[in-house]
Coordinates of N, CA and C in Angstrom, one line a residue:
M214 N 2.6 -46.7 2.8 CA 2.0 -45.8 3.3 C 1.5 -44.4 2.3
V215 N 0.5 -44.3 2.2 CA 0.0 -43.1 1.3 C -0.1 -41.9 2.0
R216 N 0.7 -40.8 1.4 CA 0.7 -39.6 2.0 C -0.6 -38.7 1.8
P217 N -1.3 -38.1 2.7 CA -2.2 -37.5 2.4 C -1.8 -36.2 1.5
Q218 N -2.9 -35.6 0.8 CA -2.8 -34.5 -0.2 C -3.4 -33.2 0.2
V219 N -2.7 -32.2 -0.2 CA -3.2 -30.8 0.3 C -3.2 -30.0 -0.8
R220 N -4.5 -29.3 -0.7 CA -4.8 -28.5 -2.0 C -5.3 -27.4 -1.5
L221 N -4.8 -26.1 -1.9 CA -5.5 -24.8 -1.7 C -6.3 -24.6 -2.4
L222 N -7.7 -24.1 -2.0 CA -8.7 -24.1 -2.7 C -9.3 -22.8 -3.3
S223 N -8.3 -21.8 -2.7 CA -8.7 -20.3 -3.1 C -7.4 -19.4 -3.2
Q224 N -7.3 -18.8 -4.3 CA -6.2 -18.0 -4.8 C -5.8 -16.7 -4.1
G225 N -7.2 -16.1 -3.7 CA -6.9 -14.6 -3.5 C -6.7 -14.3 -2.1
I226 N -6.3 -13.2 -1.5 CA -5.6 -12.9 -0.4 C -7.1 -12.4 0.2
R227 N -7.4 -13.3 1.2 CA -8.9 -13.3 2.1 C -8.1 -13.5 3.6
S228 N -9.3 -13.1 4.4 CA -8.9 -13.2 5.7 C -9.0 -14.9 6.5
R229 N -9.9 -15.7 5.4 CA -10.1 -17.0 5.9 C -9.9 -17.9 4.3
V230 N -9.0 -19.0 4.5 CA -9.1 -19.7 3.1 C -9.2 -21.1 3.2
P231 N -9.9 -21.7 2.2 CA -10.0 -23.1 2.5 C -8.9 -24.1 2.1
V232 N -8.6 -24.9 2.6 CA -7.8 -26.0 2.3 C -8.2 -27.3 2.3
A233 N -8.2 -28.3 1.3 CA -8.8 -29.7 1.1 C -7.7 -30.6 1.5
F234 N -8.0 -31.5 2.5 CA -7.1 -32.6 2.9 C -7.7 -33.9 2.3
S235 N -7.0 -34.7 1.5 CA -7.4 -35.9 1.0 C -6.4 -37.3 1.5
G236 N -7.0 -38.1 1.7 CA -6.1 -39.4 2.2 C -7.0 -40.4 2.5
T237 N -6.3 -41.4 3.3 CA -7.1 -42.2 4.1 C -6.6 -41.8 5.7
V238 N -8.0 -42.0 6.4 CA -7.5 -41.7 7.8 C -7.3 -42.9 8.5
C239 N -6.4 -43.1 9.5 CA -5.8 -44.0 10.1 C -6.9 -45.4 10.6
G240 N -6.9 -46.5 10.3 CA -7.7 -47.6 10.5 C -9.1 -47.8 9.4
H241 N -9.0 -46.9 8.5 CA -10.2 -46.9 7.6 C -9.7 -47.1 6.1
D242 N -10.4 -47.9 5.6 CA -9.9 -48.4 4.2 C -10.2 -47.1 3.0
R243 N -11.3 -46.6 3.2 CA -11.8 -45.7 2.2 C -11.2 -44.4 2.5
P244 N -10.7 -43.6 1.1 CA -10.3 -42.4 1.2 C -11.4 -41.5 1.6
S245 N -10.9 -40.2 2.3 CA -11.9 -39.2 2.5 C -11.1 -37.7 2.3
V246 N -12.3 -36.8 2.1 CA -11.6 -35.5 1.8 C -12.4 -34.6 2.9
V247 N -11.3 -33.7 3.7 CA -11.9 -32.9 4.4 C -11.2 -31.4 4.2
T248 N -12.3 -30.8 4.2 CA -12.0 -29.0 4.0 C -11.9 -28.4 5.4
V249 N -10.7 -27.8 5.7 CA -10.2 -27.1 6.6 C -10.0 -25.3 6.4
W250 N -10.4 -24.6 7.2 CA -10.4 -23.3 6.8 C -9.3 -22.7 7.7
F251 N -8.4 -21.8 7.3 CA -7.4 -21.3 8.0 C -7.4 -19.6 7.8
K252 N -7.2 -19.2 9.1 CA -7.2 -17.7 9.1 C -5.7 -17.2 8.7
V253 N -6.0 -16.4 7.7 CA -4.6 -15.8 7.1 C -4.6 -14.4 7.4
Q254 N -3.1 -14.1 7.7 CA -2.6 -12.7 8.0 C -1.4 -12.5 7.0
A255 N -1.5 -11.3 6.1 CA -0.4 -10.9 5.2 C -0.3 -9.3 5.7
W256 N 0.8 -9.2 6.3 CA 1.3 -8.0 7.1 C 2.3 -7.1 6.0
K257 N 2.1 -5.8 5.9 CA 2.6 -4.9 5.0 C 3.0 -3.6 5.5
Q258 N 3.9 -2.9 5.5 CA 3.9 -1.5 5.6 C 3.0 -0.9 4.8
A259 N 2.1 0.1 5.2 CA 1.5 0.6 4.2 C 1.0 2.2 4.6
W260 N 0.6 3.2 3.9 CA 0.3 4.4 4.3 C -1.4 4.2 4.8
V261 N -1.3 5.2 5.9 CA -2.9 5.0 6.6 C -3.2 6.3 6.7
Y262 N -4.2 6.8 6.4 CA -5.1 8.2 6.8 C -4.8 8.4 8.2
G263 N -4.2 9.5 8.9 CA -4.3 10.0 10.1 C -5.4 10.8 10.3
R264 N -6.2 11.3 9.7 CA -7.5 12.3 9.8 C -8.2 11.9 8.7
N265 N -9.5 12.4 8.8 CA -10.5 12.4 7.6 C -10.3 13.4 6.9
G266 N -10.7 13.1 5.5 CA -10.6 13.9 4.2 C -11.4 14.0 3.5
R267 N -11.4 15.0 2.5 CA -12.6 15.2 1.5 C -12.0 15.3 0.1
A268 N -12.6 15.2 -0.9 CA -12.3 15.0 -2.2 C -11.8 16.6 -2.5
D269 N -10.7 16.5 -3.6 CA -9.9 17.5 -4.0 C -9.1 18.4 -2.8
Q270 N -8.7 17.6 -1.9 CA -7.8 17.9 -0.9 C -6.2 17.3 -0.8
V271 N -5.2 18.1 -0.7 CA -4.1 17.6 -0.8 C -3.9 16.5 0.4
V272 N -3.2 15.3 0.1 CA -3.0 14.2 0.9 C -2.3 14.8 2.3
T273 N -1.2 15.4 2.0 CA -0.7 15.8 3.2 C -1.6 16.5 4.3
D274 N -2.6 16.9 3.9 CA -3.5 17.6 5.0 C -4.4 16.5 5.6
V275 N -4.3 15.3 5.4 CA -4.8 14.1 6.1 C -3.8 13.4 6.9
Q276 N -2.4 13.9 7.1 CA -1.5 13.6 8.0 C -1.5 12.0 7.5
P277 N -1.0 11.4 6.6 CA -0.8 10.1 6.3 C 0.6 9.6 7.0
R278 N 0.3 8.2 7.7 CA 1.4 7.7 8.2 C 1.8 6.2 7.9
L279 N 3.1 5.6 8.0 CA 3.3 4.4 7.7 C 3.0 3.5 8.9
E280 N 2.2 2.5 8.9 CA 1.8 1.5 9.7 C 1.9 0.2 9.1
R281 N 1.9 -0.8 10.1 CA 1.4 -2.2 9.6 C 0.0 -2.7 9.3
V282 N -0.1 -2.9 8.0 CA -1.4 -3.4 7.7 C -1.7 -4.8 7.3
D283 N -2.8 -5.5 7.8 CA -3.1 -6.9 7.4 C -4.0 -6.9 6.3
L284 N -3.3 -7.1 5.0 CA -4.0 -7.2 3.7 C -5.1 -8.2 3.6
A285 N -4.8 -9.4 4.1 CA -5.9 -10.3 4.2 C -7.3 -9.7 5.0
A286 N -7.1 -9.0 5.9 CA -8.2 -8.6 6.8 C -8.9 -7.6 6.2
A287 N -8.1 -6.7 5.3 CA -8.5 -5.7 4.6 C -9.1 -6.0 3.3
Q288 N -8.9 -7.1 2.9 CA -9.1 -7.8 1.4 C -8.3 -6.9 0.5
L289 N -7.1 -6.7 0.7 CA -6.5 -5.8 -0.3 C -5.3 -6.7 -0.9
S290 N -5.0 -6.1 -2.1 CA -3.9 -6.8 -3.0 C -2.7 -5.7 -2.4
P291 N -1.6 -6.1 -2.9 CA -0.3 -5.1 -2.7 C -0.5 -4.1 -3.9
D292 N -1.0 -4.5 -4.7 CA -0.9 -3.6 -6.1 C -1.9 -2.8 -5.7
D293 N -2.8 -2.6 -4.9 CA -3.8 -1.6 -4.4 C -3.1 -0.4 -3.6
L294 N -1.8 -0.8 -3.2 CA -1.2 0.3 -2.2 C -0.3 1.3 -3.1
P295 N -0.1 2.3 -2.9 CA 0.9 3.3 -3.3 C 2.1 3.3 -2.7
N296 N 3.4 3.5 -3.2 CA 4.4 3.3 -2.5 C 4.8 4.7 -2.1
D297 N 4.2 5.7 -2.7 CA 4.6 7.1 -2.1 C 3.3 7.9 -2.4
V298 N 3.1 8.9 -1.3 CA 2.1 9.8 -1.5 C 2.2 11.2 -1.7
A299 N 3.3 11.5 -1.9 CA 4.2 12.8 -2.0 C 3.5 13.7 -3.2
G300 N 2.9 14.8 -3.0 CA 2.3 15.3 -4.3 C 1.1 14.8 -4.9
Q301 N 0.3 14.0 -4.0 CA -0.8 13.2 -4.7 C -2.1 14.2 -3.9
W302 N -3.3 14.3 -4.5 CA -4.3 14.6 -4.0 C -5.4 13.8 -4.0
L303 N -6.4 13.7 -3.0 CA -7.5 12.9 -3.0 C -8.7 13.1 -4.1
N304 N -9.2 12.0 -4.5 CA -10.2 12.0 -5.5 C -11.3 11.8 -4.8
Q305 N -11.7 11.2 -3.5 CA -12.8 10.9 -2.8 C -12.5 11.1 -1.4
S306 N -13.9 11.1 -0.5 CA -13.6 11.3 0.7 C -13.2 10.1 1.4
V307 N -12.1 10.5 2.6 CA -11.6 9.3 3.3 C -11.7 9.2 4.6
N308 N -11.5 8.4 5.5 CA -11.8 8.1 6.9 C -10.2 8.0 7.6
A309 N -10.1 8.6 8.7 CA -8.9 8.3 9.5 C -8.5 6.9 9.8
G310 N -7.5 6.2 9.7 CA -7.3 4.7 9.9 C -7.6 3.8 8.6
M311 N -8.0 4.5 7.4 CA -8.1 3.7 6.5 C -6.9 3.4 5.8
P312 N -6.5 2.4 5.0 CA -5.4 2.5 4.3 C -5.4 3.3 3.2
V313 N -4.4 4.0 2.8 CA -4.3 4.8 1.4 C -4.5 3.9 0.3
L314 N -5.3 3.9 -0.8 CA -5.0 3.1 -1.7 C -4.8 3.8 -3.2
K315 N -4.4 3.5 -4.4 CA -4.1 4.1 -5.1 C -5.6 4.6 -5.8
R316 N -6.5 4.0 -5.6 CA -7.9 4.5 -6.3 C -8.4 5.5 -5.6
H317 N -7.6 6.1 -4.2 CA -8.2 7.4 -3.7 C -7.4 8.4 -4.3
L318 N -6.2 8.6 -4.9 CA -5.4 9.5 -5.3 C -5.6 9.7 -6.6
K319 N -5.3 11.2 -6.9 CA -4.8 11.5 -8.1 C -3.7 12.6 -8.3
A320 N -3.5 13.1 -9.4 CA -2.2 13.8 -9.6 C -2.5 15.2 -9.0
E321 N -1.6 16.2 -8.6 CA -1.9 17.3 -8.2 C -2.4 18.2 -9.5
P322 N -3.5 18.9 -9.0 CA -3.9 19.7 -10.3 C -3.2 20.9 -11.1
L323 N -3.4 21.0 -12.2 CA -2.8 22.2 -12.7 C -3.6 23.3 -12.6
V324 N -4.8 23.3 -12.3 CA -5.5 24.4 -11.8 C -6.2 24.1 -10.6
Y325 N -6.1 25.3 -9.5 CA -6.6 25.3 -8.2 C -8.1 25.9 -8.4
R326 N -8.8 25.4 -7.3 CA -10.3 26.2 -6.9 C -9.8 27.4 -6.6
D327 N -10.8 28.4 -7.1 CA -10.6 29.9 -7.1 C -9.4 30.8 -7.3
A328 N -8.5 30.1 -8.1 CA -7.3 30.6 -8.9 C -7.6 31.2 -10.1
P329 N -6.9 32.1 -10.3 CA -7.0 33.0 -11.4 C -6.2 31.9 -12.6
V330 N -6.9 31.7 -13.9 CA -6.6 31.2 -14.8 C -6.5 32.2 -16.4
T331 N -5.6 31.5 -17.0 CA -5.7 32.2 -18.6 C -6.7 31.3 -19.3
V332 N -7.8 31.9 -19.8 CA -8.8 31.4 -20.6 C -8.5 31.4 -22.2
V333 N -8.3 30.2 -22.8 CA -8.1 30.5 -24.3 C -9.2 30.2 -25.2
V334 N -9.6 30.8 -25.9 CA -10.8 30.4 -26.8 C -10.1 30.3 -28.4
Y335 N -10.3 29.2 -28.9 CA -10.0 29.1 -30.4 C -11.1 29.0 -31.4
G336 N -11.0 29.5 -32.5 CA -11.9 29.7 -33.5 C -11.5 29.7 -35.1
P337 N -12.0 29.5 -35.9 CA -11.5 29.5 -37.4 C -11.0 30.9 -37.7
G338 N -9.7 31.0 -37.7 CA -8.7 32.3 -37.6 C -8.6 33.1 -36.6
L339 N -9.1 32.4 -35.5 CA -9.2 33.5 -34.2 C -8.8 32.9 -33.1
M340 N -7.9 33.6 -32.1 CA -7.7 32.9 -30.8 C -7.8 34.2 -29.9
L341 N -8.6 33.9 -28.8 CA -8.9 34.7 -27.8 C -8.1 34.6 -26.5
R342 N -7.8 35.5 -25.6 CA -7.2 35.3 -24.5 C -7.7 36.1 -23.5
T343 N -8.2 35.6 -22.1 CA -8.7 36.2 -21.1 C -8.4 35.7 -20.0
E344 N -8.9 36.5 -18.8 CA -8.6 35.9 -17.6 C -10.2 35.4 -16.9
G345 N -9.8 34.5 -16.0 CA -10.8 34.0 -15.4 C -10.5 33.2 -14.0
K346 N -11.6 32.7 -13.2 CA -11.1 32.1 -12.1 C -12.0 30.5 -12.1
A347 N -11.2 29.7 -11.8 CA -11.5 28.1 -11.7 C -12.4 28.0 -10.6
L348 N -13.5 27.3 -11.0 CA -14.5 26.9 -9.8 C -14.1 25.6 -9.1
R349 N -13.3 24.9 -9.4 CA -12.7 23.8 -8.9 C -11.3 23.3 -9.5
P350 N -10.7 22.5 -8.7 CA -9.4 22.2 -9.3 C -9.5 21.0 -10.4
G351 N -8.5 21.1 -11.2 CA -8.5 20.2 -12.3 C -7.0 19.6 -12.7
V352 N -6.9 18.4 -13.4 CA -5.9 18.0 -14.2 C -5.9 18.1 -15.6
L353 N -4.9 17.7 -16.0 CA -4.7 17.9 -17.5 C -5.7 17.1 -18.3
G354 N -6.5 17.7 -19.2 CA -7.7 17.1 -20.0 C -9.0 17.2 -19.2
E355 N -8.8 17.5 -18.0 CA -10.0 17.7 -17.1 C -11.0 18.9 -17.4
R356 N -12.2 18.6 -17.6 CA -13.1 19.8 -17.7 C -13.7 20.3 -16.3
V357 N -13.4 21.5 -16.3 CA -13.7 22.2 -15.2 C -14.5 23.6 -15.4
P358 N -15.4 24.0 -14.5 CA -16.3 25.3 -14.6 C -15.4 26.4 -14.3
V359 N -15.4 27.4 -15.2 CA -14.6 28.7 -15.2 C -15.3 29.7 -15.4
M360 N -15.4 31.0 -14.2 CA -15.9 32.1 -14.2 C -15.1 33.2 -15.1
L361 N -15.4 33.8 -16.0 CA -14.9 34.8 -16.6 C -14.9 36.0 -16.1
D362 N -13.7 36.9 -15.8 CA -14.0 38.0 -14.9 C -15.2 39.1 -15.6
G363 N -16.0 39.3 -15.0 CA -17.1 40.3 -15.4 C -18.3 39.4 -15.8
A364 N -18.0 38.2 -16.1 CA -19.2 37.2 -16.3 C -20.4 37.1 -15.1
E365 N -21.3 36.9 -15.5 CA -22.3 36.3 -14.8 C -22.7 35.0 -14.6
S366 N -22.2 34.1 -15.4 CA -22.4 32.5 -15.4 C -21.0 32.0 -15.8
S367 N -20.8 30.7 -15.5 CA -19.6 30.0 -15.8 C -19.6 29.1 -17.1
L368 N -18.7 29.0 -17.3 CA -18.7 27.9 -18.7 C -17.6 27.0 -18.5
L369 N -17.8 25.8 -19.3 CA -16.9 24.6 -19.0 C -15.6 24.7 -19.8
A370 N -14.4 24.4 -19.5 CA -13.2 24.6 -20.2 C -12.3 23.3 -19.9
V371 N -11.3 23.0 -20.8 CA -10.6 21.8 -20.3 C -9.1 22.5 -20.2
V372 N -8.7 21.8 -19.1 CA -7.3 22.3 -18.6 C -6.3 22.0 -19.3
A373 N -5.6 22.9 -19.7 CA -4.5 22.6 -20.8 C -2.9 22.9 -20.3
G374 N -2.8 23.4 -19.2 CA -1.4 23.3 -18.7 C -1.6 24.4 -17.2
K375 N -0.5 24.6 -16.5 CA -0.3 25.1 -15.4 C -1.3 26.3 -15.5
G376 N -2.3 26.6 -14.9 CA -3.1 28.0 -14.8 C -3.8 28.2 -16.2
E377 N -3.8 27.6 -17.1 CA -4.2 27.8 -18.3 C -5.5 26.6 -18.6
V378 N -6.6 27.2 -19.4 CA -7.8 26.3 -19.7 C -8.2 26.7 -21.2
H379 N -8.8 25.7 -21.9 CA -9.0 26.1 -23.1 C -10.5 25.7 -23.3
V380 N -11.4 26.6 -24.2 CA -12.6 26.7 -24.5 C -13.0 25.4 -25.6
E381 N -13.6 24.7 -25.7 CA -13.8 24.0 -27.0 C -14.8 24.5 -27.7
R382 N -14.6 24.7 -28.9 CA -15.9 25.1 -29.8 C -15.9 24.2 -31.2

């Protein structure tokens, strides 16, 4: 008696996967191949947003909670999910009930919106320090608009450290 052969036709995590069965059906001499679709569930404990959130908001403001999530139905890989959300910030808007994904998160900013910052300007044989206000949050190396004290327009500066930005010239 010949055993049927079973072959999975898809390797990704999806809500439905095709499986090919090949062999001879009872009473027939010819071998046949049949594709059968199976519904897949891949459950994992994952962080889920409790409230809607906007970009440049701390993750704790959207009240994340651990829930069982079907990765296959959401078409997610376990690598897409963060292990911890402490100290993280959102880099895009999110909706309540969505799983928290690594691509939604960024590190805590070194410069906060409307916070005072030290602005450092370098030039040949020159270094100036003055104060200003960041117009949006930023992480190390990111360009943020800064309004210098007493100025009428903003300038772009690169975040260099906690509360410090450098003007590139």
